[in-house]
Structures are given as C-alpha cells and as structure tokens.
Coordinates of C-alpha atoms and ligand atoms in Angstrom, one line a residue:
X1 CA 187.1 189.1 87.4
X2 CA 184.5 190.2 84.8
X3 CA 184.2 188.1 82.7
X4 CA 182.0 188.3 79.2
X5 CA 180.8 185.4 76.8
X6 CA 179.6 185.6 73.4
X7 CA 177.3 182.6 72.4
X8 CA 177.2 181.6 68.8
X9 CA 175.8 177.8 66.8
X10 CA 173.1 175.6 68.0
X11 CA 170.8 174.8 71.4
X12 CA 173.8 172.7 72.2
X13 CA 176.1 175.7 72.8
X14 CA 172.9 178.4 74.0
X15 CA 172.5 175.6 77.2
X16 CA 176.3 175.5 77.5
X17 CA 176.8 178.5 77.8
X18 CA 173.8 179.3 80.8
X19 CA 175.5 176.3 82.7
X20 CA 179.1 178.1 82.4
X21 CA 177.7 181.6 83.2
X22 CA 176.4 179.2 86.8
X23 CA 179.8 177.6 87.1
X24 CA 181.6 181.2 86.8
X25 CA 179.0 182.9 88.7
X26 CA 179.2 180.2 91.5
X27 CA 183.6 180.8 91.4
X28 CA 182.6 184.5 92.2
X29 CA 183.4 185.6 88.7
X30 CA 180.9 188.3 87.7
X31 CA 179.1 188.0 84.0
X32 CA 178.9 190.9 81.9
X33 CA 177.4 192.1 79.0
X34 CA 180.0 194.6 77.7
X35 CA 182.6 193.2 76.2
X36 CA 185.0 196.7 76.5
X37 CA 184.9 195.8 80.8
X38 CA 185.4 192.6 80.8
X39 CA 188.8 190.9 82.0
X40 CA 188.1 187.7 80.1
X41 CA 186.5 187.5 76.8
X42 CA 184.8 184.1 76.0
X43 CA 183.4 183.0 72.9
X44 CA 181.6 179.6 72.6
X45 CA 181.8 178.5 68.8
X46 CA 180.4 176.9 66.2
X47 CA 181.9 174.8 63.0
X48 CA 178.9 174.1 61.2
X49 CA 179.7 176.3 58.2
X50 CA 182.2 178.6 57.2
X51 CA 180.7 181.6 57.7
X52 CA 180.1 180.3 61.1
X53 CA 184.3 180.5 61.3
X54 CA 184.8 183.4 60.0
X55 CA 182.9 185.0 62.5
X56 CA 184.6 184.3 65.0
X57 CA 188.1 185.2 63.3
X58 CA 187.3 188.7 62.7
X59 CA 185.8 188.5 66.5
X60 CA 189.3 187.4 67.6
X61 CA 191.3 189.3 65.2
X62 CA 189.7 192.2 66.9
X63 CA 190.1 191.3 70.8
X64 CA 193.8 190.3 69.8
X65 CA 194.3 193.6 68.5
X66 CA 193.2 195.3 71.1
X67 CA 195.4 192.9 73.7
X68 CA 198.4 194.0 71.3
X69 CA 197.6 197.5 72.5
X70 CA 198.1 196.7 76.0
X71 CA 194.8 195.5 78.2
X72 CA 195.6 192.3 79.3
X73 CA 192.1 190.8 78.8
X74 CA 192.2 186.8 78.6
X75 CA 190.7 185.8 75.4
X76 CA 189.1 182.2 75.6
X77 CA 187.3 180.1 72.3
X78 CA 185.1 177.5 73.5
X79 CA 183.1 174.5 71.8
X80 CA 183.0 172.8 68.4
X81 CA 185.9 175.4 66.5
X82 CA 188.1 175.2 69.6
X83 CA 187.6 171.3 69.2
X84 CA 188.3 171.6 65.5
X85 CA 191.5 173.7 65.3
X86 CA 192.8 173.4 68.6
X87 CA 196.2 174.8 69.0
X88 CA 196.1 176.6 65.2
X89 CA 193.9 179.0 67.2
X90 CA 196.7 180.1 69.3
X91 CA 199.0 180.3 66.3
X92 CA 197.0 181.8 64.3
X93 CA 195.7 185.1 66.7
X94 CA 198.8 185.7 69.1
X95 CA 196.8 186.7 72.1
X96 CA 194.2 183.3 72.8
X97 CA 194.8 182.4 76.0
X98 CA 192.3 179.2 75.9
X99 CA 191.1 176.6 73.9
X100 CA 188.5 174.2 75.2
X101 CA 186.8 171.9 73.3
X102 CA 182.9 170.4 74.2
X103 CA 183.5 168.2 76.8
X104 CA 186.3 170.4 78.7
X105 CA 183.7 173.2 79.7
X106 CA 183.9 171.9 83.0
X107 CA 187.5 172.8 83.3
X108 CA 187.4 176.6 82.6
X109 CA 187.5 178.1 86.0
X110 CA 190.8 176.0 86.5
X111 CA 191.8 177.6 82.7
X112 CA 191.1 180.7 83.5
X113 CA 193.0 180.4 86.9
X114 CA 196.2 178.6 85.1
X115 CA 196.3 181.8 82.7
X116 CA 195.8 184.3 85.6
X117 CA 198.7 182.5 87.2
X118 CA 201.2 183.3 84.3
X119 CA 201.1 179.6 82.9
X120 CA 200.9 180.7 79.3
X121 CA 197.9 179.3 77.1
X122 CA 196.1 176.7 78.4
X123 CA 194.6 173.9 75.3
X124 CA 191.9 171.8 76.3
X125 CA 191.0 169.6 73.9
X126 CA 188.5 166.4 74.1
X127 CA 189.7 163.2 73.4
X128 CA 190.0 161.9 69.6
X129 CA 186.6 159.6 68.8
X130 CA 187.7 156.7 69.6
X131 CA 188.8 157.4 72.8
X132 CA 185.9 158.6 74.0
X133 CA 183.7 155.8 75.9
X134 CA 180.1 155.4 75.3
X135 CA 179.6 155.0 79.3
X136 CA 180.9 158.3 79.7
X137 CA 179.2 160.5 82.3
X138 CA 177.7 163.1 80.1
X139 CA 175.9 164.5 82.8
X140 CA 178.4 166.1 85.3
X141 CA 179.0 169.4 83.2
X142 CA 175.2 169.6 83.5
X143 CA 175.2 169.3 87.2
X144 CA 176.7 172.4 88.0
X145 CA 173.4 174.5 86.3
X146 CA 171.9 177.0 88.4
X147 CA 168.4 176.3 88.0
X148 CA 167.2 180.0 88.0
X149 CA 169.1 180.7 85.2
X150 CA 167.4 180.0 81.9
X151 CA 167.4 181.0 78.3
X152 CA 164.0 182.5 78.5
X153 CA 161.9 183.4 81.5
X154 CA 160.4 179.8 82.3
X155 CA 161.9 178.0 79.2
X156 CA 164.8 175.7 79.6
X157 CA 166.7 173.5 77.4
X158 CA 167.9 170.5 78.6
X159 CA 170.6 167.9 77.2
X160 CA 169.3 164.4 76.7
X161 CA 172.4 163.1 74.8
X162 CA 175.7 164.2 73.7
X163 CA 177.6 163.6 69.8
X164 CA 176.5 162.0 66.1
X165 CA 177.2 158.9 64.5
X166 CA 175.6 159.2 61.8
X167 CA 178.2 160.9 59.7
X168 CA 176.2 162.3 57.0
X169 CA 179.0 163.7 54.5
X170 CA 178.5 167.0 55.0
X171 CA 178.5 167.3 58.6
X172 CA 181.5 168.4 61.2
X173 CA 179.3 167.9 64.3
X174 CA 180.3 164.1 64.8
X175 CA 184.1 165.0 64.4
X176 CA 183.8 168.0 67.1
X177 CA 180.9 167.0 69.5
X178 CA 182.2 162.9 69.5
X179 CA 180.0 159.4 69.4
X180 CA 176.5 159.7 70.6
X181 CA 175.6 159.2 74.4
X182 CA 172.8 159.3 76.3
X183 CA 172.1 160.6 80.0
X184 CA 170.6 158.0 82.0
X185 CA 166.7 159.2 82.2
X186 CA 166.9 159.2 86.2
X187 CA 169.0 161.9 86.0
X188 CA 166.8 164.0 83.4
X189 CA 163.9 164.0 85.2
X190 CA 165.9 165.2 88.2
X191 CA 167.3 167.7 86.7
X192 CA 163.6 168.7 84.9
X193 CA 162.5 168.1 88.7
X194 CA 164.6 171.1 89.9
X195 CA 164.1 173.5 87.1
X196 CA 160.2 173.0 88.1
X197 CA 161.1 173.7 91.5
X198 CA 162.8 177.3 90.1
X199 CA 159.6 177.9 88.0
X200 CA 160.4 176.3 84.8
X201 CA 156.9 175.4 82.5
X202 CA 158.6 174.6 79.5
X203 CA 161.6 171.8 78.3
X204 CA 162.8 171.4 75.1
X205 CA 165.0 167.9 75.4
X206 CA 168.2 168.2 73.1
X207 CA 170.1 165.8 70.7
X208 CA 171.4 166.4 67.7
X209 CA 169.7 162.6 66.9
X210 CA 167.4 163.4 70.0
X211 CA 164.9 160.5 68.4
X212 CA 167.8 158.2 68.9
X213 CA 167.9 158.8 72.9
X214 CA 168.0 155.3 74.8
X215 CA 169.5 154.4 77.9
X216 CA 169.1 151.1 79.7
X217 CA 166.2 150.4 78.1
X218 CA 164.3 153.5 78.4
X219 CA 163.8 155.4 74.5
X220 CA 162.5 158.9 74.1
X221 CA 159.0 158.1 74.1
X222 CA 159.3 156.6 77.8
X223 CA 161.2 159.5 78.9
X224 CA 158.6 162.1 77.8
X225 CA 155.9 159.6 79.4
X226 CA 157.7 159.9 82.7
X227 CA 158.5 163.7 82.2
X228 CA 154.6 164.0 81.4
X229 CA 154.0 162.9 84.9
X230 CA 155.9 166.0 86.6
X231 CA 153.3 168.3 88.3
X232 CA 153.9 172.1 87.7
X233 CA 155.6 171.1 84.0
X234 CA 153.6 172.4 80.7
X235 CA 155.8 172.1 77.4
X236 CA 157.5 169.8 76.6
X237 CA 160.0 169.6 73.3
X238 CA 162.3 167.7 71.7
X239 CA 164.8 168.8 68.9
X240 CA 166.4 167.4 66.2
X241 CA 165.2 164.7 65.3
X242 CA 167.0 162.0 62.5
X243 CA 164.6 160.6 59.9
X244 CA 166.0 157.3 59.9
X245 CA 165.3 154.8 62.1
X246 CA 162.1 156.8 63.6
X247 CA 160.4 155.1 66.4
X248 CA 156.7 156.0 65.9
X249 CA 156.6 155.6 69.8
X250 CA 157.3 158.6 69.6
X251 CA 154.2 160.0 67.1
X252 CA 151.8 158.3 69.7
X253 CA 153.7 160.0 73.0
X254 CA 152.7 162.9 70.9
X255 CA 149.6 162.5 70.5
X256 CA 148.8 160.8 73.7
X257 CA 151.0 162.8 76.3
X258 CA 149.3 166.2 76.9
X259 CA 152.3 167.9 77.9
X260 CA 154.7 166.9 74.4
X261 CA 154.2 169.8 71.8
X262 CA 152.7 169.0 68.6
X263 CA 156.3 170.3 66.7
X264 CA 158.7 168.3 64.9
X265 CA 162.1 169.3 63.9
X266 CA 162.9 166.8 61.3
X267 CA 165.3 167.3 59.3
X268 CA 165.3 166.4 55.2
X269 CA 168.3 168.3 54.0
X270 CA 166.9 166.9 50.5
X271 CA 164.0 165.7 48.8
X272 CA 166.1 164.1 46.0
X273 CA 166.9 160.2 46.3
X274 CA 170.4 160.8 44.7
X275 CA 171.1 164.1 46.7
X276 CA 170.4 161.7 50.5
X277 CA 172.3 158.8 49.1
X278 CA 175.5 161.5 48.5
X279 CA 175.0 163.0 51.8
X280 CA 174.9 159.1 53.5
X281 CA 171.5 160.0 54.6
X282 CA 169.8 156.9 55.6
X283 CA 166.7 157.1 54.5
X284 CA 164.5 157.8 50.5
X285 CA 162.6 160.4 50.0
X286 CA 159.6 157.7 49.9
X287 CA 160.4 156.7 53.1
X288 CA 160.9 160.7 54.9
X289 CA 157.0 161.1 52.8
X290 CA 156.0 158.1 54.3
X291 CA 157.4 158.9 57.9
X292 CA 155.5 162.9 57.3
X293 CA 152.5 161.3 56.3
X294 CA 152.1 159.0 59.5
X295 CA 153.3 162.2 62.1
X296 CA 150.1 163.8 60.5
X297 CA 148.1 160.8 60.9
X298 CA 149.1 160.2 64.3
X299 CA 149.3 163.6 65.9
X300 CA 146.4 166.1 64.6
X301 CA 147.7 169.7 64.2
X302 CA 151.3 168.7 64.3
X303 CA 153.9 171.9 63.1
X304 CA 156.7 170.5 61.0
X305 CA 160.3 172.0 60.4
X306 CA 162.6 171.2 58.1
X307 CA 166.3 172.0 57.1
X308 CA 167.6 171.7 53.7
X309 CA 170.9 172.2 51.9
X310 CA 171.3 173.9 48.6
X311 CA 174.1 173.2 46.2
X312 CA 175.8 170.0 47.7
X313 CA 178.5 168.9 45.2
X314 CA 176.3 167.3 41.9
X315 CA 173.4 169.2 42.9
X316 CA 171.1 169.0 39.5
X317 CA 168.6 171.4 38.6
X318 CA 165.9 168.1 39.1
X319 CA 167.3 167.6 42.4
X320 CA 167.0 170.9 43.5
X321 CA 163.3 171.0 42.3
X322 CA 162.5 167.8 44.3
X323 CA 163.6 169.6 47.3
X324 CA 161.4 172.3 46.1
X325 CA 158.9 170.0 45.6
X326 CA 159.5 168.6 49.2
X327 CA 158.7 172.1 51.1
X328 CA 155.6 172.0 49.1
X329 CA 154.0 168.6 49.6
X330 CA 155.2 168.3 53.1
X331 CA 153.8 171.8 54.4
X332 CA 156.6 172.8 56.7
X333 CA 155.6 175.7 59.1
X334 CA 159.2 176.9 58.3
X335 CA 162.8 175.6 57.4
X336 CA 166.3 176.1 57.6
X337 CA 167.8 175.9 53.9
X338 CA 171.6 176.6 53.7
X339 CA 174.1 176.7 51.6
X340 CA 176.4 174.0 51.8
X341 CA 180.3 174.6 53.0
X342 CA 182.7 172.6 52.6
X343 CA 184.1 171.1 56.0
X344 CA 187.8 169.7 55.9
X345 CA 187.5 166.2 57.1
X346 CA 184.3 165.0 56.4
X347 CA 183.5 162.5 54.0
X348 CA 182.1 165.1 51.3
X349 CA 184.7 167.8 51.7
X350 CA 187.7 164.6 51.1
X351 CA 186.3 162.8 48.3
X352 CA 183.8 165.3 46.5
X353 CA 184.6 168.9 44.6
X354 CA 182.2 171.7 45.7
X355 CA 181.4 171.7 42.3
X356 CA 178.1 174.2 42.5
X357 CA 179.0 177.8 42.2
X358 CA 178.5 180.4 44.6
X359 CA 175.6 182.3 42.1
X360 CA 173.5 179.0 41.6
X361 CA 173.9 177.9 45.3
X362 CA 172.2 181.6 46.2
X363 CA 170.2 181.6 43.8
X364 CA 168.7 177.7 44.6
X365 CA 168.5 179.0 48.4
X366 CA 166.7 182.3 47.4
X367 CA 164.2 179.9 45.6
X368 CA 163.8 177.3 47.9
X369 CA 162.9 180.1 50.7
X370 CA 160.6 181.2 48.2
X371 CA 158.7 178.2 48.2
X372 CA 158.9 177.8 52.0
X373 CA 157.5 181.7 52.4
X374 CA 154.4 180.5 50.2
X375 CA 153.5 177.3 52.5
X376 CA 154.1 179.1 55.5
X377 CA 152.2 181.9 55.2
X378 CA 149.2 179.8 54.1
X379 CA 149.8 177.8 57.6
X380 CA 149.6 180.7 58.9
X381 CA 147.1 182.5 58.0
X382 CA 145.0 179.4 58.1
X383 CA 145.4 180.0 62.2
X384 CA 143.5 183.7 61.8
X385 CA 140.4 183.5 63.9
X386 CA 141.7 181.0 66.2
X387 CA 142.9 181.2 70.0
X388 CA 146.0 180.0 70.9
X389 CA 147.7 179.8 74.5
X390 CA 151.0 181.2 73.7
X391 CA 154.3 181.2 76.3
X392 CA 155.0 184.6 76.6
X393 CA 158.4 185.1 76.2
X394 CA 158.8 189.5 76.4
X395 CA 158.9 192.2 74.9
X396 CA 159.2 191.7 70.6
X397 CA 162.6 192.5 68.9
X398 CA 161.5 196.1 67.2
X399 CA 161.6 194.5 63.9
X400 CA 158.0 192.7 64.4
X401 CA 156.8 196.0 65.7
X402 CA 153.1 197.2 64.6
X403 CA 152.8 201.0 64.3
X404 CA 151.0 202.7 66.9
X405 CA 151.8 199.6 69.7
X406 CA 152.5 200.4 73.1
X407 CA 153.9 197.4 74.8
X408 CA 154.3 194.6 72.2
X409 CA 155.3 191.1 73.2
X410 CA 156.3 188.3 71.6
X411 CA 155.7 184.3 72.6
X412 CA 154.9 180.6 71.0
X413 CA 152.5 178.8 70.7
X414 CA 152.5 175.0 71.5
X415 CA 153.6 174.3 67.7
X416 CA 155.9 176.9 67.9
X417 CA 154.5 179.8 66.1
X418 CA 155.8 183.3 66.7
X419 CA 153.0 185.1 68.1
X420 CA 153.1 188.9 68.6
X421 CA 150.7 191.2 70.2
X422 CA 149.8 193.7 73.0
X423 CA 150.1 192.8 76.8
X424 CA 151.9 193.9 80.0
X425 CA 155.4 193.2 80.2
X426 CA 154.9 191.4 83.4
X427 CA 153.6 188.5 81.2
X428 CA 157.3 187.0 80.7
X429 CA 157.1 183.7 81.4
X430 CA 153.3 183.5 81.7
X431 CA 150.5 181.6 79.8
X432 CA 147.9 183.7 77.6
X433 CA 145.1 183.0 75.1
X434 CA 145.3 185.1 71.5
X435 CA 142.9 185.6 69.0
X436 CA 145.0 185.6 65.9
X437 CA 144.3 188.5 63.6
X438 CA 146.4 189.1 61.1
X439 CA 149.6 186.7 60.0
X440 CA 153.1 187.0 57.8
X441 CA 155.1 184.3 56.3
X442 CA 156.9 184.7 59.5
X443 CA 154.9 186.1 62.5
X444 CA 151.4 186.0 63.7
X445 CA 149.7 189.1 65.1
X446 CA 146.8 188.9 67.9
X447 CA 144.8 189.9 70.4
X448 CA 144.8 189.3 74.3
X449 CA 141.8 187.4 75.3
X450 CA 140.4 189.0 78.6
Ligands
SAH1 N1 171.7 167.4 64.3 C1 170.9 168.1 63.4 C2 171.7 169.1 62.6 C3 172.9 169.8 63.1 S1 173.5 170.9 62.0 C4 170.4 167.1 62.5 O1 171.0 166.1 62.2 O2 169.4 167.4 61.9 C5 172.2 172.0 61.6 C6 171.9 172.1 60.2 O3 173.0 172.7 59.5 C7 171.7 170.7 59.4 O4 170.5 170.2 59.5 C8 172.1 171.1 58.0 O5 171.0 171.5 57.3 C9 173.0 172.3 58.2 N2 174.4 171.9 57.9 C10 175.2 171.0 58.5 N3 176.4 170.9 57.9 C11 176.4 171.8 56.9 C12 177.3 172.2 55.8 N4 178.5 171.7 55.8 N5 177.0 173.2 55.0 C13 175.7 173.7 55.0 N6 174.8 173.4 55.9 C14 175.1 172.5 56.8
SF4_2 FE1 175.3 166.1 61.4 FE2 174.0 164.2 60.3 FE3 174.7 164.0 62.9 FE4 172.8 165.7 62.1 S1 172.7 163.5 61.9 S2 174.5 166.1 63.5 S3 173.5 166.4 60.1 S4 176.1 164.0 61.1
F3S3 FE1 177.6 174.4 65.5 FE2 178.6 172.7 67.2 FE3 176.0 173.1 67.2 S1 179.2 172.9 65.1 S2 175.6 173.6 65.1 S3 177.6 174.6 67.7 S4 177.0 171.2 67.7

C-alpha cells in the first residue's frame, strides 16, 4: 500500500509524523509524496486556531470528493483535531476512514489493516484527561523511530515530555495533547545515543512547557548536562519554554554547557499585566522583564523568540501598545504574533465574547509585526562582518534567492539565524563558517569562509 501523509501544526506533530513514516515503512507500507497515488491519505492535524481547521476541511472535503467518485483511497485524520472532534469527523465528510487522536499513533498500522479488512471506520481516540495517568509510558510511540530518518539532514527533534497543564484561556493544546508527562531522562539520552550513532549533530528537546521537564529528580538543566556529555553531538535545543516558574538552572546550563544553543523560545503572548492575568498566564510583565533581563545577563549573545496574541477579548489600545512596547525593549530576533481564535472549550472561548473585531485584530497584528521587523533587522544587521558556523541545512526555498546565484543554500546558526549563501549542495548536514554580508528583517546573506 502507498500510503501519503500530510503534516500540519507544531514540532510535536513534524516528529510524529517521521516516527509514523518508520512505523509504516517498517509494516512494508511504502511513503509517497503524491497524494493522486496513494492508497491511503493521512493528514496529521492541528487545533491551535481556526484557520488551522479549516485547512484541513477543505483538504478532506476534497479527498472525500474524490472517494465519492470511486477510488477507494482510505482517508485517515491524525493528532490534536482528530482528538478534538472525534467521531463528528466521520459525520461530517462521509468518506474518513480513521480518527486517531495523539497518543493512538501507535495503533495505525492495525487501523489501517481494520479498514482494509471491511471493518468500517475505525475511531481512535485518547482517553478524557483524567483518565490519563501521569506514569504513563510516553515513550513507546517513540521507540519505534528509525533513526536515519530525520526532519533535516542531521537535525532531529526529540520529545522530552508529552501535554499542558497550564491551561492558559486561550489554549486547546491541554484538552487535545492531555496532562503533562515527562520521559524518564535514561531513555532520552538513549534515544539521542542512537540518532548520534545514524549521524545526528543537532537535538532540539521538545515540550510544549519543555522548561518544566522533571523526572525522578532529574530537571532540564541536568538532562542537557548529561546530553552535553555525548561524543559526536553538537546542538543542542530546547523549545517552548513557559515563563513561569523558570529554573535559572537552566540560564547557567546555557551558558556553561558548550553544546546548549544560546536560543530561547519564550513565550510572552502579552506584555500587558491585565491582558496575562485574562489569559491565566502565571506570570507580570515585571516578572517576564525581569526573567529576559537575567537570560541576557547569564548567557552572552543569547537569541530570543517570542509569540504574542493580538486581539484577545478586552484587548485595549494600551494593552496592545505594551505588547508593542514588549518586542521593543526585549529585542526578540523574531516572534510569532497571531491572531486570537476562539477555541470551544477553553476557559476564554466559555466565559469571554471575542469581542475585538476582525479589522482591529489585523490591523494590531500588522503593527505588532511592524515593530518586530524593526528590532530584527537591527539584530541582524548588527551580525554583518561577523563569522558564524552555520548547520547547513540545503538548498534555499527560491524565495531567499539572490540574483545571479548558482547553488544557494540555506542553514542556522547556533541562535538560530537563517543564514543564506553560496556553497556545494553536498554541504547538507555539514558545519561551515560565513562571513555575513548583507542582512533582511528575515534572512542573513554570506560568504563561505575557505
Ligand atoms: N506550548 C507553547 C505554545 C503552543 S501553541 C507555549 O506554551 O508557549 C503556539 C502558539 O500559538 C502560542 O504560543 C500562542 O501564541 C498561539 N496560540 C495558541 N492558542 C491560540 C489561539 N486560540 N488563538 C491564537 N493564537 C493561539
Ligand atoms: Fe497552551 Fe499555555 Fe500550555 Fe502553552 S502553556 S501549550 S499556551 S496551555
Ligand atoms: Fe497544533 Fe497540536 Fe501542536 S494543536 S500547535 S499540533 S500540539
């Protein structure tokens, strides 16, 4: 069977994704990349926002279509919307063969096999939150990865912890990915052991509270130590990190460890008091200065990212100039601002009108990326003249693409900045030194040190 799988959301679903394409390849199932041969259709989903859904509706409403016509393709939807809807999916495009939620990945050889057998749709939903035990082995979907296979030539991402509990009001993710859980570290550095072994230089640990990870005594900052330790390993990452409750263990592993990447991922969504207090963020704007203030102290050339939301419901023209403000003052080498969408069931969809209109929430987000285009091209063009060792990841999308450039590649540098310039496509995976020549708000350009 060919089978094709569309990847949509967060890290969370990219790494899920490269472990099913293992467990299919390994049941002789054959991955491809056209979605018009495949035999089953799978889509791995994302609930975050709206327009997230709505994707993958007109993506179904399409395949079902075509199904109605007569191929008899098995259409699967995977991850946090088939966690969220569940059985409506089936209802609502006659023609989904599958449902499986986040923690039922495991099961979708046996899915597929139950559909191919005539049994009719198969729904594969997690347990309700409660249910769900802390002690859980989170780890035994990520067993089953085939360490050759990775995201990126020599980059992989690797799950530290599974679910939220934070709850901020906005926020589906602790609904559809369940209570946080961490893997025991043992079994980490294993698995960072073996994707070594396959060539891996580069590990970006993964949480959606990854600052949070502890298990039997053993926090993030001792994890990274230990990983830090691993001959053949040269990046390591962590992403997202909560701004409550930080552990400035963490700030000196940074600064300490010469393998952790000077990049934080952290999070503000707003840089108004009242604005985090209606979201349940835990945490002032004071104290997320404060907490930027010491990362920069601690950790010399540290990259920040933030991510904000525009138009929450009572959003005020102040409020949306302290997030403004924020970007400014805290110097983020980029951020993620979005508008905010409604999700039915959380706190803010039940008990607060999304009371901004559509116009002002664009038009807060258009300003707000305004702001963030300023600081980050002065970031980065405060890096032109300097030499950076970039990860080469291959060749640049043609939108970065310099006139008159032969073979144009694209890679990171430690703090993750986009780095584009000349070099042999061979160089995938590799380590190189640029001279930085020219910068955008959003790229670097440079030279090949030879
Ligand atoms: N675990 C990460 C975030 C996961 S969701 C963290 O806690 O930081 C990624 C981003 O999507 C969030 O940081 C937030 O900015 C945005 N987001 C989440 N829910 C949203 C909603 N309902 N509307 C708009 N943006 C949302
Ligand atoms: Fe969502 Fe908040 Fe958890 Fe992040 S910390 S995943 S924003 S509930
Ligand atoms: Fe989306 Fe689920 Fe990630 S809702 S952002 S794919 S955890």
């Amino acid at each position: 069977m060919k089978v094709h799988l569309k990847t949509m959301g967060c890290q969370m679903n990219v790494l899920d994704s490269e472990i099913l394409r293992s467990l299919l390849a390994s049941s002789g199932m054959e991955m491809t990349d056209d979605a018009h041969a495949a035999d089953v259709l799978l889509y791995n989903t994302c609930s975050v926002r709206e327009q997230a859904e709505n994707k993958v509706h007109s993506h179904l409403g399409r395949a079902c279509g075509k199904k109605a016509d007569g191929r008899g393709v098995i259409i699967g939807v995977l991850g946090c919307m088939a966690q969220r809807l569940g059985p409506e999916l089936v209802k609502r495009h006659r023609g989904v063969d599958i449902v499986a939620g986040p923690g039922q990945l495991g099961r979708l050889v046996e899915l597929i096999q139950l559909v191919a057998d005539g049994g009719g749709p198969q729904i594969a939903m997690d347990p309700p939150r409660p249910e769900i035990k802390t002690d859980d082995k989170i780890e035994f979907f990520d067993h089953k990865r085939d360490p050759n296979r990775c995201h990126l030539p020599g980059q992989a991402y690797v799950r530290i912890m599974r679910g939220c509990d934070k709850f901020c009001a906005y926020c589906i993710v602790p609904y559809v990915r369940g209570p946080e859980r961490s893997r025991p570290a043992d079994d980490i550095i294993e698995e960072v052991r073996r994707l070594v072994d396959a060539g891996v230089t580069q590990v970006t640990l993964l949480g959606q509270t990854v600052n949070s990870y502890r298990s039997g005594g053993v926090g993030l900052a001792d994890l990274m130590e230990r990983l830090d330790g691993l001959a053949g390993l040269k990046r390591i990452r962590f992403v997202t990190s909560y701004p409550g409750d930080f552990d400035h263990a963490i700030f000196q592993a940074m600064r300490s460890l010469p393998k952790v990447c000077e990049y934080l991922h952290i999070p503000a969504q707003s840089g108004s008091d009242n604005m985090l207090r209606a979201m349940g963020r835990r945490y002032s704007r004071g104290e997320y200065d404060d907490l930027i203030a010491v990362a920069r102290q601690t950790v010399p050339g540290i990259a920040i990212v933030g991510d904000f939301i525009v138009g929450f419901p009572g959003e005020a023209e102040e409020d949306h100039a302290a997030s403004a403000d924020l970007i400014r003052q805290s110097g983020y080498k980029n951020s993620f601002i979005f508008k905010y969408s409604p999700r039915p069931g959380t706190t803010g969809a039940k008990r607060l009108a999304d009371d901004i209109p559509e116009d002002v929430k664009r038009r807060r987000n258009r300003e707000l990326l305004a702001v963030q285009q300023e600081v980050s091209l002065a970031d980065n063009r405060a890096m032109i003249g300097q030499t950076a060792e970039i990860l080469v990841e291959g060749p640049s999308p043609r939108a970065d693409k310099q006139p008159n450039s032969q073979n144009q590649l694209v890679g990171r540098t430690r703090t993750d900045h986009i780095v584009v310039f000349d070099g042999a496509e061979n160089l995938a995976g590799q380590y190189a030194d640029v001279k930085i020549t020219n910068a955008t708000a959003l790229t670097l350009f440079g030279e090949l040190n030879e």
